[in-house]
XYZ file of C-alpha atoms in Angstrom:
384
model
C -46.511 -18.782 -1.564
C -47.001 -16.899 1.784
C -46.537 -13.157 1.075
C -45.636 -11.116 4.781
C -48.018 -8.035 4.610
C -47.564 -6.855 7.632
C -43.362 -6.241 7.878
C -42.395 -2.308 8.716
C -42.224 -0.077 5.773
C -38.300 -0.066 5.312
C -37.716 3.849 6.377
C -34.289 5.813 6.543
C -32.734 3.487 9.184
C -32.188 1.494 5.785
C -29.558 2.591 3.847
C -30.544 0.653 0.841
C -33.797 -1.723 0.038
C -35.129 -4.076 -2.419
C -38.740 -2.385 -3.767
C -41.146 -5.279 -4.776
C -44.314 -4.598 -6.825
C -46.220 -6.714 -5.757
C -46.593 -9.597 -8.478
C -42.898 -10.694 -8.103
C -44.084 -13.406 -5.605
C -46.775 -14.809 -7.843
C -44.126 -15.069 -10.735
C -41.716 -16.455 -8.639
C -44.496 -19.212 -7.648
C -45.023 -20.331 -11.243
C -41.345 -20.890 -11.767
C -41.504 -22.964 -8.702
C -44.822 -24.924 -9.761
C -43.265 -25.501 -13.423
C -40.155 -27.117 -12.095
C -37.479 -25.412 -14.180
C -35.598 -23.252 -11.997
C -32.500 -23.113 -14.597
C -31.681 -21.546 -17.517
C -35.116 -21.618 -19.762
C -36.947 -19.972 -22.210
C -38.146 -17.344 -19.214
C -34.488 -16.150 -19.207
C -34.747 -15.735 -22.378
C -38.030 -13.966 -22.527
C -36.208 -11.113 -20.488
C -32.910 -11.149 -22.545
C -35.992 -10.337 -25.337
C -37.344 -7.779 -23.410
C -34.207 -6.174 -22.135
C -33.118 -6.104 -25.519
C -36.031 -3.928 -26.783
C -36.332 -1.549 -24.060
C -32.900 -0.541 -24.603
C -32.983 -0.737 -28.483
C -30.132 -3.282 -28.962
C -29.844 -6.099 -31.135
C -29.244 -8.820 -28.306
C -28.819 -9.045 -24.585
C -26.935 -11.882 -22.656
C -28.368 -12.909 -19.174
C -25.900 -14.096 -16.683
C -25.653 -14.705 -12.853
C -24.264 -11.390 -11.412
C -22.877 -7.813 -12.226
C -19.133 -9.649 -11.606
C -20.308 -12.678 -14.356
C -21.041 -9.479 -16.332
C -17.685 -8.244 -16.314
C -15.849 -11.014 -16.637
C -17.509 -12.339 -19.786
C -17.439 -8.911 -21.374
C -13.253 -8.921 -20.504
C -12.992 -12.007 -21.635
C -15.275 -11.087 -25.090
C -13.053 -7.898 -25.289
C -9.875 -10.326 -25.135
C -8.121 -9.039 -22.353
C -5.907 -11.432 -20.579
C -2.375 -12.088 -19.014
C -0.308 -9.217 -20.450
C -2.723 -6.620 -20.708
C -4.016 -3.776 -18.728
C -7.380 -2.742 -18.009
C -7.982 1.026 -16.890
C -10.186 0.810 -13.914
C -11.204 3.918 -11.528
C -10.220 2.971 -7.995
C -13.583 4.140 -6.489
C -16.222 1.405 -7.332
C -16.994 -1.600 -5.945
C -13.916 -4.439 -5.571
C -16.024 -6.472 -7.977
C -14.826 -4.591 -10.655
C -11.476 -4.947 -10.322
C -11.922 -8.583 -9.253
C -12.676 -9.040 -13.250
C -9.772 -7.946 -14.398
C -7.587 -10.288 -12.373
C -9.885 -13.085 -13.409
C -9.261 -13.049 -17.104
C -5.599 -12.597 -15.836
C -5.293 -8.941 -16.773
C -3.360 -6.083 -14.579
C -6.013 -3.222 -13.361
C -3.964 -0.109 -13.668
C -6.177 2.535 -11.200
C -7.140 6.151 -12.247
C -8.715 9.401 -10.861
C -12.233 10.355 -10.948
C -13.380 14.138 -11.271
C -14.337 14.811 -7.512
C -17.605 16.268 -8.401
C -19.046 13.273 -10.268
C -16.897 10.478 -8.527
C -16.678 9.260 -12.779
C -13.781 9.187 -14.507
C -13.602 11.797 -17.529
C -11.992 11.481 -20.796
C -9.108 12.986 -20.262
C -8.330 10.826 -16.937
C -8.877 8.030 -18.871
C -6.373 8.529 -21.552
C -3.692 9.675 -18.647
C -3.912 5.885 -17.240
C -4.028 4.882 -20.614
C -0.916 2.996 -21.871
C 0.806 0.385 -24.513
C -0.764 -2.855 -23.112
C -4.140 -1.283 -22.490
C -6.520 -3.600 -23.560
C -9.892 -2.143 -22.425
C -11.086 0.751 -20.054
C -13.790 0.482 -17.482
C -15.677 3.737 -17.118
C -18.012 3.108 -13.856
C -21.112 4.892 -14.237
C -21.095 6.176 -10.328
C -24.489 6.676 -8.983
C -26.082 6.057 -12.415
C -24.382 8.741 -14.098
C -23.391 8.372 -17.667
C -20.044 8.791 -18.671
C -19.402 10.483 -22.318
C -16.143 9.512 -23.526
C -17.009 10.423 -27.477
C -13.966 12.615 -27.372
C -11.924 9.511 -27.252
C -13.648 7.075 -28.454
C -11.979 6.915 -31.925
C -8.566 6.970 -30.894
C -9.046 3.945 -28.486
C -10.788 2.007 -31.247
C -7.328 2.806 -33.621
C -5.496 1.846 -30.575
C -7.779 -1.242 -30.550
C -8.668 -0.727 -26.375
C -12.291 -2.230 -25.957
C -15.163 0.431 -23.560
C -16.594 -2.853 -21.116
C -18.785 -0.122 -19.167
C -19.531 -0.720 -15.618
C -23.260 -0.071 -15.660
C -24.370 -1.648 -12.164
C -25.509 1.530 -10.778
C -27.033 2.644 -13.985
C -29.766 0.648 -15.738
C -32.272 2.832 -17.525
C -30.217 6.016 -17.562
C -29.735 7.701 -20.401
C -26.720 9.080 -22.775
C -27.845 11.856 -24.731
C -31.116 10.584 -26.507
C -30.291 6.383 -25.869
C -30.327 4.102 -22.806
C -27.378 3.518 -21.396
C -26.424 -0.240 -23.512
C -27.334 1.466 -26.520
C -24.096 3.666 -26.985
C -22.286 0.953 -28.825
C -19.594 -0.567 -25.877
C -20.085 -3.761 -24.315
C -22.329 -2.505 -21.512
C -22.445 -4.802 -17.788
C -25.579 -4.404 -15.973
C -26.303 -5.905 -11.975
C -29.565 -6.632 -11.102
C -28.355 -7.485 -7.483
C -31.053 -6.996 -4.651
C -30.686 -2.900 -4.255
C -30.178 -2.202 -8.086
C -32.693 0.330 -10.355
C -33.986 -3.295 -11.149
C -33.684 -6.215 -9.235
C -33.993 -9.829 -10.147
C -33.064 -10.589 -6.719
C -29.568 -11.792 -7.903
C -28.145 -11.589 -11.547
C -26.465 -9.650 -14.613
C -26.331 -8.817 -18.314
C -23.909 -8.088 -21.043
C -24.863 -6.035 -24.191
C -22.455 -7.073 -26.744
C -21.242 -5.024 -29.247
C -21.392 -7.435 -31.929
C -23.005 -11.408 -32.684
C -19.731 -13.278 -32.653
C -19.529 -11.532 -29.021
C -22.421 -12.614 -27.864
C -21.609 -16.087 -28.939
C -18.088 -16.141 -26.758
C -20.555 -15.066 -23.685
C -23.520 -17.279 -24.160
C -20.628 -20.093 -24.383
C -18.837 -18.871 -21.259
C -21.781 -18.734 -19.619
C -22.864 -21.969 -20.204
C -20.076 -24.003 -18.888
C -18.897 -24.158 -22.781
C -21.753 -26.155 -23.719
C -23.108 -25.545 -27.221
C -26.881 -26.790 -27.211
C -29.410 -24.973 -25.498
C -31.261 -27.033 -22.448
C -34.576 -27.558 -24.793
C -31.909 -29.280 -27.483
C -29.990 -31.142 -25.077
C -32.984 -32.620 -23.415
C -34.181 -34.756 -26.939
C -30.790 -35.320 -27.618
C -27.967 -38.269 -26.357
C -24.517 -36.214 -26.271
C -24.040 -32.384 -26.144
C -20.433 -30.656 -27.524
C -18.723 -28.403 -24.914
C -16.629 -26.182 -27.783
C -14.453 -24.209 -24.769
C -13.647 -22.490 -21.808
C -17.081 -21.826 -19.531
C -18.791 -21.158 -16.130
C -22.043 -21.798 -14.138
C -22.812 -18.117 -15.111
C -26.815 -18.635 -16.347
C -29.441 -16.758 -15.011
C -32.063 -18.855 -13.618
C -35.360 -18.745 -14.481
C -36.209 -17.366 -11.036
C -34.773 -14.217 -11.456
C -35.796 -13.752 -14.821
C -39.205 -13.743 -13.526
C -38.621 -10.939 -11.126
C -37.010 -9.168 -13.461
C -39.734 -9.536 -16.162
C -42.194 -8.114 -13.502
C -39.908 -5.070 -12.564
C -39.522 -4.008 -16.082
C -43.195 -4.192 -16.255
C -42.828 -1.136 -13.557
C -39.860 0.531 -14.533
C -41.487 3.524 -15.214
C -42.445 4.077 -12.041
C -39.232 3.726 -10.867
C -37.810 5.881 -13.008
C -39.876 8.167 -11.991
C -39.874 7.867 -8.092
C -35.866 7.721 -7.796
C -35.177 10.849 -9.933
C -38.547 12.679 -7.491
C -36.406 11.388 -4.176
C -33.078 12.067 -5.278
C -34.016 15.698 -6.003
C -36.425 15.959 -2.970
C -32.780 15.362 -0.817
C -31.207 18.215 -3.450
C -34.015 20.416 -2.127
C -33.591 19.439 1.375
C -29.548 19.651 1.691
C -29.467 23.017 -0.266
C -29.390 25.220 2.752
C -26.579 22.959 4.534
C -23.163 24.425 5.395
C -19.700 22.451 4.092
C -22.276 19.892 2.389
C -21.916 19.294 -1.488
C -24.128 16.958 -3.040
C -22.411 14.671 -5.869
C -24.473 15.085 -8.816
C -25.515 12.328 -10.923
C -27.024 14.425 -13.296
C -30.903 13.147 -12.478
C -32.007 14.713 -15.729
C -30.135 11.691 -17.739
C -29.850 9.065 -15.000
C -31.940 7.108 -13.207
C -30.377 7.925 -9.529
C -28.954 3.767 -8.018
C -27.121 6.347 -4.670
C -27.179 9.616 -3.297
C -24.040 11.120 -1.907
C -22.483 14.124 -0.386
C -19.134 14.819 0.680
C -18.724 16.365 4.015
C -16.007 17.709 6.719
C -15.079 15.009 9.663
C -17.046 12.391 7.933
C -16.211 9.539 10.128
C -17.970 11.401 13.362
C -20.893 12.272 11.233
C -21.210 9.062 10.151
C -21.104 7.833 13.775
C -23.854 10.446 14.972
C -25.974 9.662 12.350
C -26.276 5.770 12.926
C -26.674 6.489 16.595
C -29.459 8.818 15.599
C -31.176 5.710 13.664
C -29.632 6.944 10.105
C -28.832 3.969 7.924
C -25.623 6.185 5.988
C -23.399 4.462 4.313
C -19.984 4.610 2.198
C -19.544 3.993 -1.295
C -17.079 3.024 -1.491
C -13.327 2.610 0.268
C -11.089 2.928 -2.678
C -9.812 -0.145 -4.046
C -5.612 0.909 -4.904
C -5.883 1.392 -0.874
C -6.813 -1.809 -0.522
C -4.407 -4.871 0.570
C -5.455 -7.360 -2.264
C -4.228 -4.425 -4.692
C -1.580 -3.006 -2.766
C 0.683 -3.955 -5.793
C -0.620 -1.442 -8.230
C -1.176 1.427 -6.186
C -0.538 4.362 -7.677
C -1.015 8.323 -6.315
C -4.763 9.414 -7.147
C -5.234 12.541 -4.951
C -8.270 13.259 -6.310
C -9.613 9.988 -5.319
C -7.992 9.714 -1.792
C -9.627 13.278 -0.545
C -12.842 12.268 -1.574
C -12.857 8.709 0.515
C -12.375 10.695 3.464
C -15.371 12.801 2.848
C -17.919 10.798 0.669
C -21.054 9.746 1.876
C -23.975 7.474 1.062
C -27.386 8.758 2.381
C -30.640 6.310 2.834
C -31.705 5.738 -0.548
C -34.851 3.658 -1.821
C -38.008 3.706 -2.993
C -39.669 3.063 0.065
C -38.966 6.544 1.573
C -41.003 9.354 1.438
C -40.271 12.840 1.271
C -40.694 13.118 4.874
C -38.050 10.681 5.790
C -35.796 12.398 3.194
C -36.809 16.019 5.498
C -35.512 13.940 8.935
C -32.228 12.772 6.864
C -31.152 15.988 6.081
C -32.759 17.402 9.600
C -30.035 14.716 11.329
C -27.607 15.439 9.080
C -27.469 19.251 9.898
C -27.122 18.447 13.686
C -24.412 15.829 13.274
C -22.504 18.256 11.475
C -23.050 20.594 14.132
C -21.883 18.136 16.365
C -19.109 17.813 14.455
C -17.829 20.809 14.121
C -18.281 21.263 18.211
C -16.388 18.414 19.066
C -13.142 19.863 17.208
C -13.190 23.492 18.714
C -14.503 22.752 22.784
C -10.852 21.817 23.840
């Protein structure tokens, strides 16, 4: 396999980048030499491994963050009838889920500061059909909801936590996946770690894990090693083309290898751009509390956001927004509900370049840029 050497180091005209370590390719190359690009024991091998770093019992590889979710809702048994608490600021994946086990997504608030929801904003969307919440752990930030926790379990509403942004950060003393909900995990291209495409479920108990390894595998019972020395397989239920292949078990086996290092380098950036936006007028950083996550975005909300946001990609600025909220969107437009807190924030939120490829230097020019533009800003609405 050819491996390009010579590309551009991705820089802050990226807002986002996959970082490789370097043995990916080889790994990939075996896969390709061994001829089993499916579902095989290599999946496995990183369902093992996932497993242990977090300090679960089990770990179910699947084919995306949205797989993810939708095997956990189905696991959790929501369905036609129910409602599934959902913030409306996260990405339309999440709330794609819910309408594909047939459940209604009934939006709430997040605490400005955070862009999470909080305990208490959770139990205020909360109502009689509630089958499950989805807290979505923004920017890698956990969310605690202890203070509820036992009076959703009496109420029997299932935790599926939205962990895309948030593999490897930490809740108190475990890894987020350890706290005892059914946990969904992306390892899409740009995630804390990639596998170039894919997803995982940490089930909350063995019969759940069963449902999603079914699911999963169009509702075929056997494994692929059984079925190969056998005549006949059983398909016991309802299932999808949601395996991980083998391919991006391999990445991901090499990127766990690392994940120290990244660890380490996204919590150094993300607080190099803390340093560097502190003297910044009308900027306030959203804080993903670095000390317990491992930092997926970072954000600030700012005044006339939509002209900074111009200025800066003229200037070469790869900024972003994450994300428009989803209760303004058309394909929801029939649960939208009032969420003020939520609705002020999209006009002011966000996303700076953010990747391990950057250096501290590039995170300097960001927030250089981002001073003028605001300065720019701010001219442009007091010279007439």
């Amino acid at each position: 396999m050819t491996v390009v050497t010579n590309a551009p180091r991705p820089d802050a005209g990226r807002n986002a980048s996959p970082y490789m370590y370097g043995p990916e390719a080889a790994a990939v190359a075996a896969i390709l030499q061994s001829g089993q690009y499916g579902h095989s024991e290599v999946t496995e091998e990183f369902e093992h491994r996932i497993a242990s770093f977090l300090g679960v019992p089990d770990a179910v590889a699947v084919a995306s963050g949205t797989a993810a979710l939708h095997t956990a809702l189905l696991a959790a048994g929501a369905g036609p009838g129910s409602e599934v608490v959902v913030p409306s600021m996260t990405w339309c994946s999440t709330v794609q889920a819910i309408l594909a086990v047939g459940a209604t997504p009934h939006f709430a608030d997040i605490d400005p500061g955070t862009l999470c929801v909080t305990d208490q904003l959770i139990m205020d969307a909360v109502g009689p059909h509630t089958a499950a919440v989805i807290p979505v752990l923004f920017g890698g930030r956990p969310v605690d909801l202890t203070a509820i926790r036992a009076e959703l379990t009496e109420r029997n509403i299932a935790v599926v936590e939205d962990a895309a942004h948030a593999f490897g950060s930490r809740s108190g003393r475990r890894r987020v996946g350890a706290t005892g909900d059914l946990t969904c995990f992306s390892f899409g291209p740009v995630k804390n770690l990639t596998c170039g495409q894919g997803g995982l479920v940490i089930p909350r108990t063995p019969e759940e894990a069963d449902a999603i390894r079914l699911i999963r595998m169009v509702g075929v019972v056997q494994p692929q090693a059984e079925r190969a020395n056998a005549t006949s397989y059983r398909v016991d239920g309802f299932g999808l083309r949601y395996q991980m292949s083998s391919i991006n078990a391999a990445i991901g086996l090499v990127q766990l290898d690392d994940f120290d290092t990244t660890e380490r380098t996204r919590r150094t950036l993300w607080r190099a751009y803390q340093r560097g936006l502190a003297g910044l007028d009308g900027v306030r950083l959203v804080d993903v509390d670095p000390d317990q996550a491992v930092p997926h975005l970072c954000q600030v909300r700012v005044p006339k956001r939509d002209k900074v946001f111009a200025d800066l990609r003229a200037r070469g600025i790869g900024v972003g927004v994450h994300y428009p909220p989803n209760h303004l969107q058309p394909a929801f437009a029939q649960w939208r509900r009032p969420l003020p807190a939520t609705e002020h924030v999209a006009e002011e939120i966000l996303t700076l370049p953010f990747h391990q490829h950057l250096t501290e230097e590039d995170i300097d020019h960001v927030a250089t840029a981002l001073g003028q533009a605001l300065k720019t800003a701010a001219g442009s609405c007091t010279s007439f």
